Amino acid sequence: MHTLFSFPFSCALAVELELTRHGLPYEVRHVTRGRATRVDGEAFAEVNPKRKVPVLVLPDGERLTEIVGILTHLDTVHGPDRTAAERRRVLEDVAFVATELHQAVLGPLFDPSAPDATRADVVERLLPPLVDILETRVADGWIGATRGPADAYLLWGLLLLRHGAKGTTDRPHLDAFVARHLDEPDVQRVLARARRTLG
Ligand SMILES: N[C@@H](CCC(=O)N[C@@H](CS)C(=O)NCC(=O)O)C(=O)O
């Protein structure tokens, strides 16, 4: 059994989707968001001194942090056979989505203590060229055509942007990508569980 430390609608949902897609049994332990982040009354710093989700505890007890490592681990061990070149492309795309979309854009956009000017700068300056690149990448067929960890991670990023920066990702290939994923029963299951957790 895998154990995933998460909070609803965090980037850990990409890991949950990959666990679901691979048919792996897992439990989710909920972390309370914020500076004094706690899980089930236990200090979360004991679990991850960096105080960030996701944390994935493997069935043998090994504890993984950092989503790029977690997603590529699941893909390598439980995903489809890939050539060495395909693995390099998977890592490239997961790292791109992690650093350029989630850390650079979504991090400040959803940080309640970020100044309004920071959020405006992210939406007006950083996001548009990134959306251009993502639209082209999806149109060219790597992300999106080959189901994998970059897809799962990009999907959560686009769903969060639809919520936090409405209209900024309205592009034909990105819209088709999101629609295709929202049709997937695995995606619907993971989203429904996150909504139930929010209550
Ligand atoms: N370097 C970490 C960063 C992960 C991260 O930023 N996680 C956010 C949620 S998506 C978090 O746990 N934030 C703590 C908080 O908001 O209290 C990784 O790539 O896994």
Tab-separated table of C-alpha atoms and ligand atoms in Angstrom:
chain	number	residue	atom	x	y	z
A	1	MET	CA	0.000	0.000	0.000
A	2	HIS	CA	1.281	3.498	-0.902
A	3	THR	CA	0.568	6.454	1.405
A	4	LEU	CA	0.177	9.894	-0.158
A	5	PHE	CA	0.342	13.071	1.930
A	6	SER	CA	-1.771	15.701	0.231
A	7	PHE	CA	-4.245	18.525	0.611
A	8	PRO	CA	-7.235	18.907	-1.725
A	9	PHE	CA	-6.523	20.463	-5.116
A	10	SER	CA	-2.780	20.629	-4.489
A	11	CYS	CA	-0.257	19.363	-7.029
A	12	ALA	CA	-0.364	16.031	-5.117
A	13	LEU	CA	-3.529	15.303	-7.130
A	14	ALA	CA	-1.288	14.529	-10.116
A	15	VAL	CA	0.381	11.813	-8.033
A	16	GLU	CA	-3.014	10.489	-6.932
A	17	LEU	CA	-4.116	10.321	-10.566
A	18	GLU	CA	-1.013	8.335	-11.509
A	19	LEU	CA	-1.563	5.925	-8.573
A	20	THR	CA	-5.154	5.483	-9.743
A	21	ARG	CA	-4.192	4.997	-13.394
A	22	HIS	CA	-1.624	2.356	-12.445
A	23	GLY	CA	-4.221	0.536	-10.318
A	24	LEU	CA	-2.067	0.814	-7.182
A	25	PRO	CA	-3.716	0.622	-3.763
A	26	TYR	CA	-3.095	3.808	-1.749
A	27	GLU	CA	-4.334	5.812	1.190
A	28	VAL	CA	-4.383	9.598	1.358
A	29	ARG	CA	-3.349	11.401	4.553
A	30	HIS	CA	-4.506	14.968	4.704
A	31	VAL	CA	-2.218	17.799	5.574
A	32	THR	CA	-3.643	21.077	6.841
A	33	ARG	CA	-2.343	23.875	4.659
A	34	GLY	CA	-0.354	26.783	6.116
A	35	ARG	CA	2.781	27.573	8.084
A	36	ALA	CA	1.998	25.240	11.000
A	37	THR	CA	1.166	22.476	8.564
A	38	ARG	CA	-0.025	19.398	10.446
A	39	VAL	CA	-1.295	15.960	9.562
A	40	ASP	CA	-3.688	14.098	11.846
A	41	GLY	CA	-2.399	16.130	14.789
A	42	GLU	CA	1.231	15.119	14.116
A	43	ALA	CA	3.664	17.832	13.003
A	44	PHE	CA	4.041	17.467	9.251
A	45	ALA	CA	7.669	18.606	9.572
A	46	GLU	CA	8.362	15.157	11.034
A	47	VAL	CA	7.156	13.649	7.753
A	48	ASN	CA	8.738	16.217	5.433
A	49	PRO	CA	11.016	18.886	6.924
A	50	LYS	CA	10.393	20.922	3.737
A	51	ARG	CA	6.686	21.065	4.758
A	52	LYS	CA	5.461	20.541	1.225
A	53	VAL	CA	3.167	18.012	-0.384
A	54	PRO	CA	3.291	15.628	-2.111
A	55	VAL	CA	5.060	13.060	0.011
A	56	LEU	CA	4.727	9.464	-1.164
A	57	VAL	CA	5.588	6.606	1.169
A	58	LEU	CA	6.297	3.448	-0.822
A	59	PRO	CA	5.020	0.045	0.325
A	60	ASP	CA	8.488	-0.779	1.770
A	61	GLY	CA	8.440	2.414	3.851
A	62	GLU	CA	10.785	4.520	1.697
A	63	ARG	CA	9.629	8.138	1.735
A	64	LEU	CA	9.788	10.215	-1.456
A	65	THR	CA	9.447	13.986	-1.699
A	66	GLU	CA	9.677	16.260	-4.785
A	67	ILE	CA	7.012	15.662	-7.363
A	68	VAL	CA	9.356	15.292	-10.346
A	69	GLY	CA	11.050	12.353	-8.616
A	70	ILE	CA	7.755	10.863	-7.431
A	71	LEU	CA	6.047	11.007	-10.828
A	72	THR	CA	9.031	9.650	-12.738
A	73	HIS	CA	9.468	6.876	-10.148
A	74	LEU	CA	5.837	5.751	-10.632
A	75	ASP	CA	6.191	5.922	-14.415
A	76	THR	CA	9.459	3.954	-14.426
A	77	VAL	CA	8.247	1.191	-12.107
A	78	HIS	CA	4.544	0.955	-13.007
A	79	GLY	CA	4.170	2.736	-16.366
A	80	PRO	CA	4.433	1.471	-19.935
A	81	ASP	CA	7.705	0.265	-21.454
A	82	ARG	CA	9.601	3.262	-22.755
A	83	THR	CA	12.851	3.605	-24.640
A	84	ALA	CA	15.676	5.560	-23.003
A	85	ALA	CA	14.930	8.471	-25.347
A	86	GLU	CA	11.233	8.424	-24.373
A	87	ARG	CA	12.205	8.476	-20.687
A	88	ARG	CA	14.363	11.523	-21.306
A	89	ARG	CA	11.391	13.263	-22.960
A	90	VAL	CA	9.080	12.316	-20.043
A	91	LEU	CA	11.557	13.809	-17.576
A	92	GLU	CA	11.943	16.912	-19.735
A	93	ASP	CA	8.181	17.489	-19.861
A	94	VAL	CA	7.563	16.762	-16.172
A	95	ALA	CA	10.399	19.130	-15.196
A	96	PHE	CA	9.065	21.828	-17.531
A	97	VAL	CA	5.549	21.632	-16.091
A	98	ALA	CA	6.981	21.590	-12.528
A	99	THR	CA	9.350	24.519	-12.796
A	100	GLU	CA	7.730	26.818	-15.363
A	101	LEU	CA	4.028	26.263	-14.655
A	102	HIS	CA	3.609	25.057	-11.078
A	103	GLN	CA	6.482	26.783	-9.293
A	104	ALA	CA	6.817	29.989	-11.312
A	105	VAL	CA	3.120	30.672	-12.026
A	106	LEU	CA	0.750	28.673	-9.823
A	107	GLY	CA	2.888	29.043	-6.680
A	108	PRO	CA	2.590	32.865	-6.493
A	109	LEU	CA	-0.919	32.888	-8.000
A	110	PHE	CA	-2.330	30.767	-5.151
A	111	ASP	CA	-0.081	32.101	-2.383
A	112	PRO	CA	-2.417	34.114	-0.109
A	113	SER	CA	0.494	36.242	1.090
A	114	ALA	CA	1.764	37.159	-2.405
A	115	PRO	CA	1.290	40.873	-3.170
A	116	ASP	CA	-1.377	41.696	-5.789
A	117	ALA	CA	1.382	43.147	-8.012
A	118	THR	CA	3.172	39.777	-7.999
A	119	ARG	CA	0.014	37.946	-9.034
A	120	ALA	CA	-0.691	40.511	-11.768
A	121	ASP	CA	2.879	40.198	-13.067
A	122	VAL	CA	2.599	36.412	-13.212
A	123	VAL	CA	-0.654	36.545	-15.175
A	124	GLU	CA	0.328	39.381	-17.520
A	125	ARG	CA	4.025	38.706	-18.131
A	126	LEU	CA	4.988	35.114	-17.285
A	127	LEU	CA	1.878	33.193	-18.242
A	128	PRO	CA	1.143	34.200	-21.894
A	129	PRO	CA	4.453	32.963	-23.410
A	130	LEU	CA	4.163	29.794	-21.346
A	131	VAL	CA	0.645	29.137	-22.642
A	132	ASP	CA	1.988	29.576	-26.213
A	133	ILE	CA	4.643	26.920	-25.571
A	134	LEU	CA	2.209	24.501	-23.915
A	135	GLU	CA	-0.325	24.901	-26.739
A	136	THR	CA	2.406	24.044	-29.271
A	137	ARG	CA	3.717	21.098	-27.219
A	138	VAL	CA	0.227	19.648	-26.870
A	139	ALA	CA	-0.503	20.273	-30.586
A	140	ASP	CA	2.765	18.513	-31.491
A	141	GLY	CA	1.530	15.478	-29.625
A	142	TRP	CA	3.990	14.489	-26.917
A	143	ILE	CA	2.186	15.751	-23.869
A	144	GLY	CA	-1.351	14.535	-24.296
A	145	ALA	CA	-0.833	11.815	-26.871
A	146	THR	CA	1.226	9.586	-24.611
A	147	ARG	CA	-0.573	9.285	-21.340
A	148	GLY	CA	1.914	9.785	-18.584
A	149	PRO	CA	3.041	11.821	-15.633
A	150	ALA	CA	3.474	15.076	-17.578
A	151	ASP	CA	-0.165	14.811	-18.683
A	152	ALA	CA	-1.414	14.358	-15.147
A	153	TYR	CA	0.669	17.253	-13.859
A	154	LEU	CA	-0.251	19.581	-16.742
A	155	LEU	CA	-3.939	18.735	-16.312
A	156	TRP	CA	-3.977	19.892	-12.666
A	157	GLY	CA	-2.100	23.038	-13.617
A	158	LEU	CA	-4.627	23.906	-16.353
A	159	LEU	CA	-7.605	23.179	-14.077
A	160	LEU	CA	-6.139	25.474	-11.405
A	161	LEU	CA	-5.565	28.216	-13.989
A	162	ARG	CA	-9.179	27.921	-15.176
A	163	HIS	CA	-10.113	28.679	-11.590
A	164	GLY	CA	-7.452	31.265	-10.635
A	165	ALA	CA	-6.793	33.068	-13.936
A	166	LYS	CA	-9.961	32.599	-15.993
A	167	GLY	CA	-9.648	32.737	-19.776
A	168	THR	CA	-5.832	32.692	-19.837
A	169	THR	CA	-5.522	29.169	-21.246
A	170	ASP	CA	-8.399	29.238	-23.741
A	171	ARG	CA	-6.617	27.634	-26.702
A	172	PRO	CA	-7.964	24.886	-28.985
A	173	HIS	CA	-5.421	22.168	-28.157
A	174	LEU	CA	-5.284	22.929	-24.430
A	175	ASP	CA	-9.105	22.963	-24.262
A	176	ALA	CA	-9.284	19.616	-26.103
A	177	PHE	CA	-6.601	18.203	-23.785
A	178	VAL	CA	-8.575	19.160	-20.656
A	179	ALA	CA	-11.877	17.922	-22.118
A	180	ARG	CA	-10.325	14.574	-23.070
A	181	HIS	CA	-8.981	14.079	-19.556
A	182	LEU	CA	-12.208	15.150	-17.850
A	183	ASP	CA	-13.928	12.331	-19.770
A	184	GLU	CA	-11.638	9.766	-18.112
A	185	PRO	CA	-13.261	7.830	-15.232
A	186	ASP	CA	-9.944	7.865	-13.298
A	187	VAL	CA	-9.791	11.670	-13.456
A	188	GLN	CA	-13.464	11.944	-12.447
A	189	ARG	CA	-12.881	9.635	-9.464
A	190	VAL	CA	-9.875	11.607	-8.179
A	191	LEU	CA	-11.656	14.968	-8.621
A	192	ALA	CA	-14.802	13.685	-6.886
A	193	ARG	CA	-12.724	12.475	-3.935
A	194	ALA	CA	-10.981	15.856	-3.635
A	195	ARG	CA	-14.370	17.657	-3.693
A	196	ARG	CA	-15.739	15.326	-0.976
A	197	THR	CA	-12.706	16.134	1.185
A	198	LEU	CA	-13.406	19.853	0.863
A	199	GLY	CA	-16.982	19.111	1.957
B	1	LIG	N1	9.511	21.336	-4.393
B	1	LIG	C1	8.247	20.728	-4.102
B	1	LIG	C2	7.202	21.824	-4.023
B	1	LIG	C3	5.798	21.271	-3.845
B	1	LIG	C4	4.805	22.377	-3.482
B	1	LIG	O1	4.995	23.552	-3.835
B	1	LIG	N2	3.728	21.980	-2.788
B	1	LIG	C5	2.728	22.912	-2.335
B	1	LIG	C6	1.331	22.450	-2.785
B	1	LIG	S1	1.188	22.297	-4.559
B	1	LIG	C7	2.706	22.919	-0.803
B	1	LIG	O2	2.830	21.877	-0.181
B	1	LIG	N3	2.550	24.081	-0.184
B	1	LIG	C8	2.487	24.199	1.262
B	1	LIG	C9	1.391	25.099	1.707
B	1	LIG	O3	0.762	25.728	0.838
B	1	LIG	O4	1.132	25.130	2.927
B	1	LIG	C10	7.875	19.700	-5.190
B	1	LIG	O5	8.177	19.995	-6.372
B	1	LIG	O6	7.307	18.646	-4.873
